[in-house]
PDB file of C-alpha atoms in Angstrom:
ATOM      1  CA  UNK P   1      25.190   4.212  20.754  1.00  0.00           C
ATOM      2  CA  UNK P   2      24.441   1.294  18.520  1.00  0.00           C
ATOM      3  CA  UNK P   3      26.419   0.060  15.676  1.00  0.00           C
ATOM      4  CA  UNK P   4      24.994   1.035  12.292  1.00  0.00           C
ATOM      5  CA  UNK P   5      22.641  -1.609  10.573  1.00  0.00           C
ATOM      6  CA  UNK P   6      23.804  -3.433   7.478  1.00  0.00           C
ATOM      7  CA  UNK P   7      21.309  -4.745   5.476  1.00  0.00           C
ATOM      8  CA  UNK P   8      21.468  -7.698   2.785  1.00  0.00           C
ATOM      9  CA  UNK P   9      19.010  -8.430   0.285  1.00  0.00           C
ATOM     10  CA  UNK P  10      19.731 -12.207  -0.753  1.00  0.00           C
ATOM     11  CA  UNK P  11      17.001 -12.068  -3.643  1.00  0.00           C
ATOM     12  CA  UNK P  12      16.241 -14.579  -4.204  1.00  0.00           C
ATOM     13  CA  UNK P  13      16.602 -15.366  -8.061  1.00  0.00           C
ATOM     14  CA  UNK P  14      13.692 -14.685 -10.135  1.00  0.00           C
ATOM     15  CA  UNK P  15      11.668 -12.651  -7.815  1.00  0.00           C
ATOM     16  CA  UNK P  16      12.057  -9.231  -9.007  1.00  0.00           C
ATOM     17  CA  UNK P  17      15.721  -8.919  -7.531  1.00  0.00           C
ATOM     18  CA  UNK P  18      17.280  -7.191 -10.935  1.00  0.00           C
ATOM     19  CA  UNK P  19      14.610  -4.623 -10.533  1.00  0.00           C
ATOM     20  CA  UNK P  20      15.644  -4.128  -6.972  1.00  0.00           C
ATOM     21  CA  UNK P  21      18.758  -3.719  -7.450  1.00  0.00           C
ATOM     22  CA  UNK P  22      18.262  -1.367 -10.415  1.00  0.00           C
ATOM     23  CA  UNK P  23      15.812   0.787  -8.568  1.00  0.00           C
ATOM     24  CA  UNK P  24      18.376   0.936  -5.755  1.00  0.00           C
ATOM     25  CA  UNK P  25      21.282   2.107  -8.087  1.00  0.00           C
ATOM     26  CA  UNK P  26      18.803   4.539  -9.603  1.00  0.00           C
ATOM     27  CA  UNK P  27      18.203   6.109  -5.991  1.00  0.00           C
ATOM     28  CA  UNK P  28      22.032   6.028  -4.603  1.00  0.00           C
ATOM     29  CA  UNK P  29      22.190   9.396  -4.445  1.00  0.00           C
ATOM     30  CA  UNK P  30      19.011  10.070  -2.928  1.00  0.00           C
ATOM     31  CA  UNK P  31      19.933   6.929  -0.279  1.00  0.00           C
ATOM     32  CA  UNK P  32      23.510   8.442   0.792  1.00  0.00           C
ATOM     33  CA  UNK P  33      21.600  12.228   1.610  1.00  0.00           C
ATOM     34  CA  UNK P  34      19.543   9.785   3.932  1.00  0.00           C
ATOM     35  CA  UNK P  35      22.247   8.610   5.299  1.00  0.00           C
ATOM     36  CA  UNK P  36      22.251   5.488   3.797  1.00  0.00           C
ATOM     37  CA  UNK P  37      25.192   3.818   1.295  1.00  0.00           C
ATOM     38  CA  UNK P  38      23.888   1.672  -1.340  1.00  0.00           C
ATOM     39  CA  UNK P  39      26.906  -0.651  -2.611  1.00  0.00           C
ATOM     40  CA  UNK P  40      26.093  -1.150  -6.041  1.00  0.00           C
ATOM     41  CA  UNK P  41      26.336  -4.875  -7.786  1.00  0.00           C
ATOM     42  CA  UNK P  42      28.949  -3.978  -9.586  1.00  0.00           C
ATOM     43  CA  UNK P  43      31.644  -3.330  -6.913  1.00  0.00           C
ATOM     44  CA  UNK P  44      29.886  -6.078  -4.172  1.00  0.00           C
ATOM     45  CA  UNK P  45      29.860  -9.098  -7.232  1.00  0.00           C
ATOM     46  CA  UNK P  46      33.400  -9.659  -8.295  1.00  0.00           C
ATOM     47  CA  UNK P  47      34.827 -10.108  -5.193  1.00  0.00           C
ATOM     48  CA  UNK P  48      32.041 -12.515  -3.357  1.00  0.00           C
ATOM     49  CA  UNK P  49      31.990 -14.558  -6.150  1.00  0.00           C
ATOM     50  CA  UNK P  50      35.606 -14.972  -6.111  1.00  0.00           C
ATOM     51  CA  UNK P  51      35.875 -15.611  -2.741  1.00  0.00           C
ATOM     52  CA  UNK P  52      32.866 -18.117  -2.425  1.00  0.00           C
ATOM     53  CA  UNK P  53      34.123 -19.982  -5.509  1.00  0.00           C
ATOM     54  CA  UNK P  54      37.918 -19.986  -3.309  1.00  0.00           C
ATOM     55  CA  UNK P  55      35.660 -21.372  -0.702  1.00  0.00           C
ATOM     56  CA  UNK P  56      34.089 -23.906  -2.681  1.00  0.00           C
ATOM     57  CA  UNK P  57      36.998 -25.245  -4.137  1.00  0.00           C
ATOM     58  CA  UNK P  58      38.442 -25.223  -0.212  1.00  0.00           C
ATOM     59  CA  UNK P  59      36.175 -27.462   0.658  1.00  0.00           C
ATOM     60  CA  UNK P  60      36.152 -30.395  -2.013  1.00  0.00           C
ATOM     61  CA  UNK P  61      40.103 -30.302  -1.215  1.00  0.00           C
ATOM     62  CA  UNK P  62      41.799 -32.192   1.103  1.00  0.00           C
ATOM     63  CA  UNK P  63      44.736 -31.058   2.648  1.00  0.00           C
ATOM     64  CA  UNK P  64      44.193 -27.437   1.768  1.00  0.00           C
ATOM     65  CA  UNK P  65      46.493 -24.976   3.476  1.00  0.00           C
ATOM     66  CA  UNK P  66      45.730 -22.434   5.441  1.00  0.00           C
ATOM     67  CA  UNK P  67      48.458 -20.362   3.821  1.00  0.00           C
ATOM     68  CA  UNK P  68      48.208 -21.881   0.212  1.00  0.00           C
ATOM     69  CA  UNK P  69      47.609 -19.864  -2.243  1.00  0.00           C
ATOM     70  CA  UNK P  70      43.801 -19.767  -2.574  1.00  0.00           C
ATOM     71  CA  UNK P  71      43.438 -19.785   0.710  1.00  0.00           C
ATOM     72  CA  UNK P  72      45.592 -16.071   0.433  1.00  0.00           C
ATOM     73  CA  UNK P  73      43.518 -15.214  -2.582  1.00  0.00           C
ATOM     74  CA  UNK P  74      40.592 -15.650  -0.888  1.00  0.00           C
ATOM     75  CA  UNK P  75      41.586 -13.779   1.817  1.00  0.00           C
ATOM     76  CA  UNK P  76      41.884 -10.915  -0.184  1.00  0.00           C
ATOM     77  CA  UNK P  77      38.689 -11.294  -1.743  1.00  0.00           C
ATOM     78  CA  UNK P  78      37.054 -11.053   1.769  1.00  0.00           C
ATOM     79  CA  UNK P  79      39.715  -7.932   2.913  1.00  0.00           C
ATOM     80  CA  UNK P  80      38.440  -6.332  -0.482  1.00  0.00           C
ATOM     81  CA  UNK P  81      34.626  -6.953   0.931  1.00  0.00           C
ATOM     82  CA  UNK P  82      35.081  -5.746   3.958  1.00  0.00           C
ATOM     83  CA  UNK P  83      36.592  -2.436   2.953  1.00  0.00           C
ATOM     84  CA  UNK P  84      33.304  -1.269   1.830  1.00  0.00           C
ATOM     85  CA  UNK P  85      31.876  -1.504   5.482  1.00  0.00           C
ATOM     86  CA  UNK P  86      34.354   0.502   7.218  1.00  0.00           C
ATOM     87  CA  UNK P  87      32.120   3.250   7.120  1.00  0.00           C
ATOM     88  CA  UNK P  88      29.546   4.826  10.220  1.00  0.00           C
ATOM     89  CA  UNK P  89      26.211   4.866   8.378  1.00  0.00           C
ATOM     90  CA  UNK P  90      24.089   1.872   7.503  1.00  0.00           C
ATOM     91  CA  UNK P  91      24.760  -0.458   4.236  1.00  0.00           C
ATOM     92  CA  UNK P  92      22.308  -2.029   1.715  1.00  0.00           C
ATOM     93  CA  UNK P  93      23.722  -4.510  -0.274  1.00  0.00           C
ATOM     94  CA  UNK P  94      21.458  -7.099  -2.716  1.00  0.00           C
ATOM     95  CA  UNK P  95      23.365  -9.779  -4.385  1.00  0.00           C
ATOM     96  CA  UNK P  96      21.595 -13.056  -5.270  1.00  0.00           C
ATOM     97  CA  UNK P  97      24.327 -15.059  -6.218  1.00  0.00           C
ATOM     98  CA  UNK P  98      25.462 -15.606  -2.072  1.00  0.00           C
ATOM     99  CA  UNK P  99      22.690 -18.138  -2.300  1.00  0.00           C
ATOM    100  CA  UNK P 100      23.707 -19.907  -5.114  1.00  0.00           C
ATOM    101  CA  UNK P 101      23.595 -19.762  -9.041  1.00  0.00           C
ATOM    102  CA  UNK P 102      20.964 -21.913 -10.764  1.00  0.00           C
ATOM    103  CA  UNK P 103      22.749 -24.826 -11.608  1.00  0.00           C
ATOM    104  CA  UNK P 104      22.873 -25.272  -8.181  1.00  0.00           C
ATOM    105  CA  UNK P 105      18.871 -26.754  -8.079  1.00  0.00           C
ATOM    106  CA  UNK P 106      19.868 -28.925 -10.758  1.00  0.00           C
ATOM    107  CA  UNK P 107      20.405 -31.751  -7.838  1.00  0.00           C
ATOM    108  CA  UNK P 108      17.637 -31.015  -6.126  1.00  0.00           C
ATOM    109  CA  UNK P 109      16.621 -28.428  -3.389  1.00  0.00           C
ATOM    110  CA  UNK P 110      16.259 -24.732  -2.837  1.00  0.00           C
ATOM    111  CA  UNK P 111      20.066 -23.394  -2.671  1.00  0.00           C
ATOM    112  CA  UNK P 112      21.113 -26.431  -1.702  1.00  0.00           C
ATOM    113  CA  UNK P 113      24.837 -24.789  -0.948  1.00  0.00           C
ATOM    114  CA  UNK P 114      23.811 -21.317   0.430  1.00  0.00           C
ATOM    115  CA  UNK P 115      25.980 -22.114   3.794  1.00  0.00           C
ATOM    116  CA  UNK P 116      28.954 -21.224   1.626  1.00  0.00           C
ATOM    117  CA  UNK P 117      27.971 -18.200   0.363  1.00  0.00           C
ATOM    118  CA  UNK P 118      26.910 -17.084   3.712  1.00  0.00           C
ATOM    119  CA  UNK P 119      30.075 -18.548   5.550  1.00  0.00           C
ATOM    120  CA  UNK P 120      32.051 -15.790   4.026  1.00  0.00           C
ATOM    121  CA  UNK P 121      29.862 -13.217   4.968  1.00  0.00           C
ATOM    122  CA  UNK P 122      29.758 -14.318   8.152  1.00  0.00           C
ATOM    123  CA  UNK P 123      33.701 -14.115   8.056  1.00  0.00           C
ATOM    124  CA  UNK P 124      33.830 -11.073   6.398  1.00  0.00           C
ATOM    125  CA  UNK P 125      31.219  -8.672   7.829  1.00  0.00           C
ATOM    126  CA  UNK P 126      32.221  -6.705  11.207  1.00  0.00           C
ATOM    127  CA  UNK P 127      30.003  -6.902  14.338  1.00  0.00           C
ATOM    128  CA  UNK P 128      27.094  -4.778  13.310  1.00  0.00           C
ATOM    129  CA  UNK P 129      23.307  -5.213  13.359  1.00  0.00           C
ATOM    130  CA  UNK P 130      22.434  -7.351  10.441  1.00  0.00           C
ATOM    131  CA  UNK P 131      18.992  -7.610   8.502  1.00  0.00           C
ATOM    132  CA  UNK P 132      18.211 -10.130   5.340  1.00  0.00           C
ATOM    133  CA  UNK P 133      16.037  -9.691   2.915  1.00  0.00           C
ATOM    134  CA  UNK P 134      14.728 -12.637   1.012  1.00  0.00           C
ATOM    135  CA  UNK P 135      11.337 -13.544  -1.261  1.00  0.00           C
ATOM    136  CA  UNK P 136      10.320 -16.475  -1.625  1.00  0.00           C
ATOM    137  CA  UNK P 137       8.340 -17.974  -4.788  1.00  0.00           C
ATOM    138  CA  UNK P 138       6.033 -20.729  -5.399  1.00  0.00           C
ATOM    139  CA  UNK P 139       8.309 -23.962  -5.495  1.00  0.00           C
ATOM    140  CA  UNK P 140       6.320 -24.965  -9.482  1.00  0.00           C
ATOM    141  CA  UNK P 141       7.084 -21.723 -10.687  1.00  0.00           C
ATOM    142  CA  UNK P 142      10.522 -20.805  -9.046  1.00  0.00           C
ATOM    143  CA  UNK P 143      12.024 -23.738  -9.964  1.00  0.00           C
ATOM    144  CA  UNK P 144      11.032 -23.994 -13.848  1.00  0.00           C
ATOM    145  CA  UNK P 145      12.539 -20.548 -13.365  1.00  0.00           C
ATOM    146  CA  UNK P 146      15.600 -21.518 -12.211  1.00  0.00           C
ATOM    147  CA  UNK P 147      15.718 -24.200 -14.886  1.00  0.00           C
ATOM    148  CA  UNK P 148      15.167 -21.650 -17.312  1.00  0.00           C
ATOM    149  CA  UNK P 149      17.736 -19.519 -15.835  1.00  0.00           C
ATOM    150  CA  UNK P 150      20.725 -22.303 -16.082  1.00  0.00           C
ATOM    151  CA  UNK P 151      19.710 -22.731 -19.724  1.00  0.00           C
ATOM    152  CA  UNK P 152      20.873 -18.888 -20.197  1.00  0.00           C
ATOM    153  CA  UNK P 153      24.133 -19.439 -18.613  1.00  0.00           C
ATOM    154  CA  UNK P 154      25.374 -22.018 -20.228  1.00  0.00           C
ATOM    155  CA  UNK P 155      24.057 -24.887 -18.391  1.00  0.00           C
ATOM    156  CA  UNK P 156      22.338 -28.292 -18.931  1.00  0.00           C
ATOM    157  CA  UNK P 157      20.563 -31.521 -17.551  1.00  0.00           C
ATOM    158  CA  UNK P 158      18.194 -33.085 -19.200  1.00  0.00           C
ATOM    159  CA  UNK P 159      14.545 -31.987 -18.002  1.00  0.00           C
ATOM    160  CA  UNK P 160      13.095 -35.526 -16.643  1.00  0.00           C
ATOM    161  CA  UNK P 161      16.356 -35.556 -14.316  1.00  0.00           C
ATOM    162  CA  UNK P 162      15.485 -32.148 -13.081  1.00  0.00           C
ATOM    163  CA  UNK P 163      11.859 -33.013 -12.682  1.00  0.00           C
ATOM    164  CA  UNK P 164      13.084 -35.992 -10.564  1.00  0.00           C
ATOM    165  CA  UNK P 165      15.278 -34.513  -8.397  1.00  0.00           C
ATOM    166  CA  UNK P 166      13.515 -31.538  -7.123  1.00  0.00           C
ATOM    167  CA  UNK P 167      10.287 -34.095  -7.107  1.00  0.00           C
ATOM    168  CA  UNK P 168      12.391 -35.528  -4.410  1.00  0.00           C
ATOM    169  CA  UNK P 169      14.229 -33.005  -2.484  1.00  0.00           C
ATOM    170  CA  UNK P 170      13.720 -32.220   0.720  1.00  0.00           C
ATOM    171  CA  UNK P 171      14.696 -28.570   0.650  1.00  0.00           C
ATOM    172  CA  UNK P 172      12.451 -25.593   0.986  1.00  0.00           C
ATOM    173  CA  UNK P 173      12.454 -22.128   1.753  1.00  0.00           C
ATOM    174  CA  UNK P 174      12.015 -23.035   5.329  1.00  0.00           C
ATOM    175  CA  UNK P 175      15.491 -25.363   5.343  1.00  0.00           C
ATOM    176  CA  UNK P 176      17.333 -21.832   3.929  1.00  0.00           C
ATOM    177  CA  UNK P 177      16.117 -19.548   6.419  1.00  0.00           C
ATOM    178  CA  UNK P 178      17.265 -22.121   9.005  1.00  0.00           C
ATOM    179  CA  UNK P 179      20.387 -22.164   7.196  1.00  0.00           C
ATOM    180  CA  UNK P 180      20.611 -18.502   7.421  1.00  0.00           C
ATOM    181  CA  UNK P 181      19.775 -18.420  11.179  1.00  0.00           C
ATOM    182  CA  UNK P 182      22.078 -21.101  11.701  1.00  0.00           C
ATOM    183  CA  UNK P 183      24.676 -18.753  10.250  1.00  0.00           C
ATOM    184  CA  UNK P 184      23.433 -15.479  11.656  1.00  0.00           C
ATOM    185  CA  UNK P 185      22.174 -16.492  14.947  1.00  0.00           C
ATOM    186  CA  UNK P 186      21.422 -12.651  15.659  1.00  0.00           C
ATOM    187  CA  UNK P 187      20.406 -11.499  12.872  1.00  0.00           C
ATOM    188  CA  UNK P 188      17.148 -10.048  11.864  1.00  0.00           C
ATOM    189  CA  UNK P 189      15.231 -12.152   9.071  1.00  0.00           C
ATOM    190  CA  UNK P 190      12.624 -10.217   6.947  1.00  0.00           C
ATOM    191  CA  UNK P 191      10.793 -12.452   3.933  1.00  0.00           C
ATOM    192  CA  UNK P 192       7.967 -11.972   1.390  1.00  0.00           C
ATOM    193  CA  UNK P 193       6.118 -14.112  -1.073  1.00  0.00           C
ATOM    194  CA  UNK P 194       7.178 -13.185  -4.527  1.00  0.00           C
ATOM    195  CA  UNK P 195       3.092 -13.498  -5.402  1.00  0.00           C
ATOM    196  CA  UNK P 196       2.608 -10.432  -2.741  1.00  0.00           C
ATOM    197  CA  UNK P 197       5.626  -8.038  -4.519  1.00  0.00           C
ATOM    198  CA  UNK P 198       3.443  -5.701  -6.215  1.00  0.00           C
ATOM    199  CA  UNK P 199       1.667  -4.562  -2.828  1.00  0.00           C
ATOM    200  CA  UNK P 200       4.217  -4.863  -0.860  1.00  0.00           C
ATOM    201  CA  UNK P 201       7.444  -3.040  -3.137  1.00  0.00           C
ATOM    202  CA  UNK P 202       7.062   0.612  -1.665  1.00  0.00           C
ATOM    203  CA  UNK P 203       7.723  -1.020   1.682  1.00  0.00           C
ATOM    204  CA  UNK P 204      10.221  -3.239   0.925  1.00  0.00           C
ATOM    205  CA  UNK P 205      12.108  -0.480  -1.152  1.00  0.00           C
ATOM    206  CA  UNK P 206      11.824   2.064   1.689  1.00  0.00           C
ATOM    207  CA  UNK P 207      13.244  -0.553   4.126  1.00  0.00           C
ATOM    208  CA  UNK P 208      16.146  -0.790   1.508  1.00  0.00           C
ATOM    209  CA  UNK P 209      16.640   2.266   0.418  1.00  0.00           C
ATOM    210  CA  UNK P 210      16.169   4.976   3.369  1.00  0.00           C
ATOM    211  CA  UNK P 211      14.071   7.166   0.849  1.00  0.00           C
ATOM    212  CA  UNK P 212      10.224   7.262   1.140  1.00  0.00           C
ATOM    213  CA  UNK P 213       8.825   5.444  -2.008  1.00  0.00           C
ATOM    214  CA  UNK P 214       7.247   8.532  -3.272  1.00  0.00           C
ATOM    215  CA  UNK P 215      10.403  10.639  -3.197  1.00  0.00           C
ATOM    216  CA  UNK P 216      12.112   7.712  -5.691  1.00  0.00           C
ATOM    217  CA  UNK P 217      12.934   8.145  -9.053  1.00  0.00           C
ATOM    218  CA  UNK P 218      11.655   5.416 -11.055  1.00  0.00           C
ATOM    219  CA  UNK P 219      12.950   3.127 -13.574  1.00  0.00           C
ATOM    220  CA  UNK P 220      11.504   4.666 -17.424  1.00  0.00           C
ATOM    221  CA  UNK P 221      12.012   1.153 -18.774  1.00  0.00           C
ATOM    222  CA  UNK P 222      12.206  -2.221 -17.361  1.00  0.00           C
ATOM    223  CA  UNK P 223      15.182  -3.354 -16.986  1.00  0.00           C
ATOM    224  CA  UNK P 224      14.377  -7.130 -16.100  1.00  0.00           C
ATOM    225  CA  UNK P 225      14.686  -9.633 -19.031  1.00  0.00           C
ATOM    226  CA  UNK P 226      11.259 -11.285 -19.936  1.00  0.00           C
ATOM    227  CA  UNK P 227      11.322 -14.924 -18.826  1.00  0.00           C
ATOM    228  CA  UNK P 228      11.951 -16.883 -21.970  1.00  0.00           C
ATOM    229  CA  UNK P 229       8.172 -18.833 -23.519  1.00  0.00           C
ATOM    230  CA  UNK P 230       7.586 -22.064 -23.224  1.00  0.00           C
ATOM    231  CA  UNK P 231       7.903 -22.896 -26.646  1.00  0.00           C
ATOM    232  CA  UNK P 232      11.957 -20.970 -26.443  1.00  0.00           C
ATOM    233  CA  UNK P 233      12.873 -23.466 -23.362  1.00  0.00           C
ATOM    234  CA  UNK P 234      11.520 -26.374 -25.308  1.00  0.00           C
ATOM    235  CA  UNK P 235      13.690 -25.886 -28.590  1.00  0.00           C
ATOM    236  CA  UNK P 236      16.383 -25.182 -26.509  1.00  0.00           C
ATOM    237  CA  UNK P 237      16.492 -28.589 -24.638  1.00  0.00           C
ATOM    238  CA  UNK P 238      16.076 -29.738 -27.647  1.00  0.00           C
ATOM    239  CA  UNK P 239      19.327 -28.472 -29.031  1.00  0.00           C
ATOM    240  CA  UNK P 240      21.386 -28.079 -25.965  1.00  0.00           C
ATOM    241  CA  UNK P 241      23.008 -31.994 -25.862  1.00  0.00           C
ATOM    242  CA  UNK P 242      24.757 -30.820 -29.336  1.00  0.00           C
ATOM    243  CA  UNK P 243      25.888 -27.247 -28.273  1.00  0.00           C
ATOM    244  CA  UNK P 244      29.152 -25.995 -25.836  1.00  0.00           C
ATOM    245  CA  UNK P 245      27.811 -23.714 -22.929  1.00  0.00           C
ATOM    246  CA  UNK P 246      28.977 -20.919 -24.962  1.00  0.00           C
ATOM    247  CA  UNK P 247      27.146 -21.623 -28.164  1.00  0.00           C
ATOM    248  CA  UNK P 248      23.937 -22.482 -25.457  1.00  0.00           C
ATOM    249  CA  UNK P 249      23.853 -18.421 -24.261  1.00  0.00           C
ATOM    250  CA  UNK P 250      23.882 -16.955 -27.376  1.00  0.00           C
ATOM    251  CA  UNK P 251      21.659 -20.012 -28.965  1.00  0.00           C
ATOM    252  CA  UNK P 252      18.985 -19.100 -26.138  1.00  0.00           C
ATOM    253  CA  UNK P 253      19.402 -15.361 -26.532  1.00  0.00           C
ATOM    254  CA  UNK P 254      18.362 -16.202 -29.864  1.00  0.00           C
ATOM    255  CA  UNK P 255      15.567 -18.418 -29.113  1.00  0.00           C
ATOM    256  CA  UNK P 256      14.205 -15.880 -26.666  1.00  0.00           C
ATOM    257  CA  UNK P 257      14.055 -13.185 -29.615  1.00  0.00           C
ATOM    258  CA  UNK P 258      12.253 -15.859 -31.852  1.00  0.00           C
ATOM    259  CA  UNK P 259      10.080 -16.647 -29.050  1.00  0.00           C
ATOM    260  CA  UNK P 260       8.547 -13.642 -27.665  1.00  0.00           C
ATOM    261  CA  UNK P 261       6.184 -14.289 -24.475  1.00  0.00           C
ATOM    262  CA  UNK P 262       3.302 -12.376 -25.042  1.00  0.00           C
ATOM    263  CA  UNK P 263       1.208 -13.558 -21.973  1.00  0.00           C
ATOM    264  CA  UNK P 264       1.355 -15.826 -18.834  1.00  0.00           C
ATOM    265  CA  UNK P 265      -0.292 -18.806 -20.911  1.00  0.00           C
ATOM    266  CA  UNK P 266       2.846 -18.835 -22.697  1.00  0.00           C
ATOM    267  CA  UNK P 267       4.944 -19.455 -19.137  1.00  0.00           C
ATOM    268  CA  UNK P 268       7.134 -22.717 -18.868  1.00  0.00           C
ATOM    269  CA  UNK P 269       5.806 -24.869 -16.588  1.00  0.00           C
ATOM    270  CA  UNK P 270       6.557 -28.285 -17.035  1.00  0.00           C
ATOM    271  CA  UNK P 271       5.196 -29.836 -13.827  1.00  0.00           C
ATOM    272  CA  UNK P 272       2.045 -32.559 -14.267  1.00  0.00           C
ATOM    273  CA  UNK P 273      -0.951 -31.384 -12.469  1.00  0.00           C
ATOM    274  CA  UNK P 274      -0.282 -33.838  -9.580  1.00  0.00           C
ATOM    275  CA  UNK P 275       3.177 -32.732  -9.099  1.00  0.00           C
ATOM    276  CA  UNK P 276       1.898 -28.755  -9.071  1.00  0.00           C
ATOM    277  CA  UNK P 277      -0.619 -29.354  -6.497  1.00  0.00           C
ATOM    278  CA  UNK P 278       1.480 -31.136  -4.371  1.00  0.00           C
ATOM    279  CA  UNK P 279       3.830 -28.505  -4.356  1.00  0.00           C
ATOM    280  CA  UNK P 280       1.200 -26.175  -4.174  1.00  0.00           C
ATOM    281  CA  UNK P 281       0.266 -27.328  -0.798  1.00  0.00           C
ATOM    282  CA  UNK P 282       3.618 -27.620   0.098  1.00  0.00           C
ATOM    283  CA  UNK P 283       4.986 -23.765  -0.424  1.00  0.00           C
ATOM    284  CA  UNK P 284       1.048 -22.751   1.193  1.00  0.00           C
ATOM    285  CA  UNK P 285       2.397 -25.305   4.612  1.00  0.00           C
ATOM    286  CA  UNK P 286       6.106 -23.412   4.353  1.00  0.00           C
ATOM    287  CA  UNK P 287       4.531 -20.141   4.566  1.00  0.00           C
ATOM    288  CA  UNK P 288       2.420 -20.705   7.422  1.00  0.00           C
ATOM    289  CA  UNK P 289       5.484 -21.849   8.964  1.00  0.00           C
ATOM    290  CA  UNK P 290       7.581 -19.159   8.672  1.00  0.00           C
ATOM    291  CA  UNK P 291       4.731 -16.952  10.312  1.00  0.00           C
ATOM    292  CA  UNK P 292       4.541 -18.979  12.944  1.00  0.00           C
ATOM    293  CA  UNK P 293       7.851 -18.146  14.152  1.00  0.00           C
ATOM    294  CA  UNK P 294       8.998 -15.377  16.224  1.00  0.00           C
ATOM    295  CA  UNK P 295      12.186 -15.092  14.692  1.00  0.00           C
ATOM    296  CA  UNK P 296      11.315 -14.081  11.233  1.00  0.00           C
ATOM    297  CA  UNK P 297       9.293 -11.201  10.050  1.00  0.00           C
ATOM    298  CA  UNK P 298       6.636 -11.555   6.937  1.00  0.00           C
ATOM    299  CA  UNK P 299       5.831  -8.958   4.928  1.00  0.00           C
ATOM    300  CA  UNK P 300       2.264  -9.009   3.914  1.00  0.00           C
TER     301      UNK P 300
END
C-alpha cells in the first residue's frame, strides 16, 4: 500500500494564494471527514520561515558548524515541521513564502532564491508522494505586483533600478519549476496561469481540499487585500527614501485607504509599451514550454 500523498501549494504571491488558503481553513473540517488534514498557515509559517532564514544565514557564513547554534536551532525548526506529517492520511499545505518574499525580485528574476526554501523541505519532509501546486502570472503584471508587495512590508529600491533589473534577468517561471524538479526529482508538478483562475478554482480547490467544490462553504467576504492604485504606489515611492520600513507599512496602509482602486485602469503598471510586449511574448513562449513537457501537468 502506498504512502499517503502530501501536497504543497507554493502560491505563488499575488495569484489568489490568500484566498486559497482562506478557503482551505474555511473547509478544514469538511477536508479531515475526507480524510484529508489541512495544516493551516498559522502553525506551517513560523517555523519554515525560521528555519529557511537559519538556512540563509548558513549559507552567507563561512565556517558554520554543524553543531553551532543555528545550525541546532534550525534543526528544531525542521523537527517542529516534520511533526505535523507523522500522520497516515494525506497533507495540504500552501505557504508562499518557501519561494521567497518580494524583496527577493528586487535583483532581478522570478524567486531568484527558491532552492533554499525548498532545500529544507526537501530535508524535512519524509518519503511520501509529493505534489506542488504553483500559478504562474504574467511577468508585467506579477512583477509590478511584487514591487507593490515589498512597498507594504517595509521595503525599498528605487523603481528605475527595479525596472532594470528584472528588464534583464534571466529568470522565469520555467527556471523555478526546474528548480523545483531539480529539488524534487519525483515529485509531481501541477501549474496554472493566474489569467485562467476563475475557470479553473473548483478544480484546483478540489485537488486541495478533498471536498467536491459544491459541498464547500464559501468565503462571505473577501478576504484578499485590494492591490494598492497606481496613484497609492506612486506617492509612496515618492516618500519612501525619507521613511524607516516601519513608518513605510503603516505610511502605505494609509496611502492605500486614500487611494481606493476602483477599476483595473487604475492598476500599477509601470512597464513602457515595448518592455510589456516583450514580456508579453515572453510569459506566452514559457507557457508553451511548460506544456510541452511530460513532467509537468497544466491546468487549463
Amino acid at each position: 500500500m502506498s504512502e499517503p500523498i502530501i501536497r504543497i501549494h507554493l502560491g505563488s504571491h499575488k495569484t489568489a494564494t490568500t484566498y486559497l488558503q482562506e478557503t482551505l481553513l474555511l473547509n478544514s473540517e469538511r477536508s479531515a471527514a475526507a480524510g484529508l488534514a489541512y495544516l493551516p498557515l498559522s502553525v506551517v509559517r513560523p517555523p519554515l520561515r525560521d528555519a529557511i532564514q537559519a538556512r540563509r544565514k548558513r549559507q552567507k557564513q563561512k565556517g558554520y558548524r554543524l553543531f553551532s547554534k543555528g545550525a541546532v536551532d534550525a534543526r528544531a525548526k525542521m523537527d517542529e515541521i516534520a511533526w505535523w506529517f507523522d500522520i497516515d492520511m494525506p497533507v495540504t499545505l500552501s505557504e508562499e513564502n518557501i519561494l521567497g518574499e518580494a524583496q527577493d525580485s528586487y535583483g532581478g528574476g522570478i524567486y531568484p532564491n527558491a532552492a533554499i526554501g525548498l532545500s529544507v523541505l526537501r530535508d524535512t519532509l519524509p518519503q511520501r508522494p509529493l505534489e506542488f501546486f504553483l500559478a504562474i502570472r504574467s511577468y508585467a503584471s506579477y512583477l509590478a505586483s511584487m514591487y507593490a508587495e515589498s512597498l507594504r512590508h517595509g521595503g525599498f529600491i528605487p523603481l528605475e533600478k527595479y525596472l532594470k533589473f528584472n528588464r534583464l534577468s534571466p529568470g522565469s517561471w520555467v527556471t523555478l519549476v526546474d528548480t523545483i524538479r531539480k529539488t524534487f526529482p519525483e515529485a509531481r508538478i501541477v501549474t496554472w496561469r493566474y489569467e485562467d483562475f476563475s475557470a479553473l478554482e473548483p478544480q484546483i480547490l478540489e485537488r486541495l481540499s478533498g471536498v467536491p467544490f459544491a459541498q464547500m462553504h464559501r468565503l462571505s467576504q473577501s478576504v484578499v487585500l485590494p492591490s494598492a492604485s497606481s496613484e497609492a504606489i506612486e506617492e509612496m515611492i515618492a516618500m519612501a527614501p525619507d521613511l524607516s520600513p516601519q513608518q513605510r507599512v503603516y505610511t502605505m496602509l494609509a496611502l492605500q485607504d486614500r487611494y481606493l482602486r476602483s477599476d483595473k485602469s487604475q492598476r500599477f503598471l509601470p512597464w513602457s509599451d515595448q518592455d510589456k510586449a516583450a514580456m508579453s511574448e515572453r510569459y506566452d513562449r514559457d507557457v508553451e514550454q511548460l506544456k510541452a513537457r511530460s513532467d509537468v501537468e497544466v491546468l487549463g
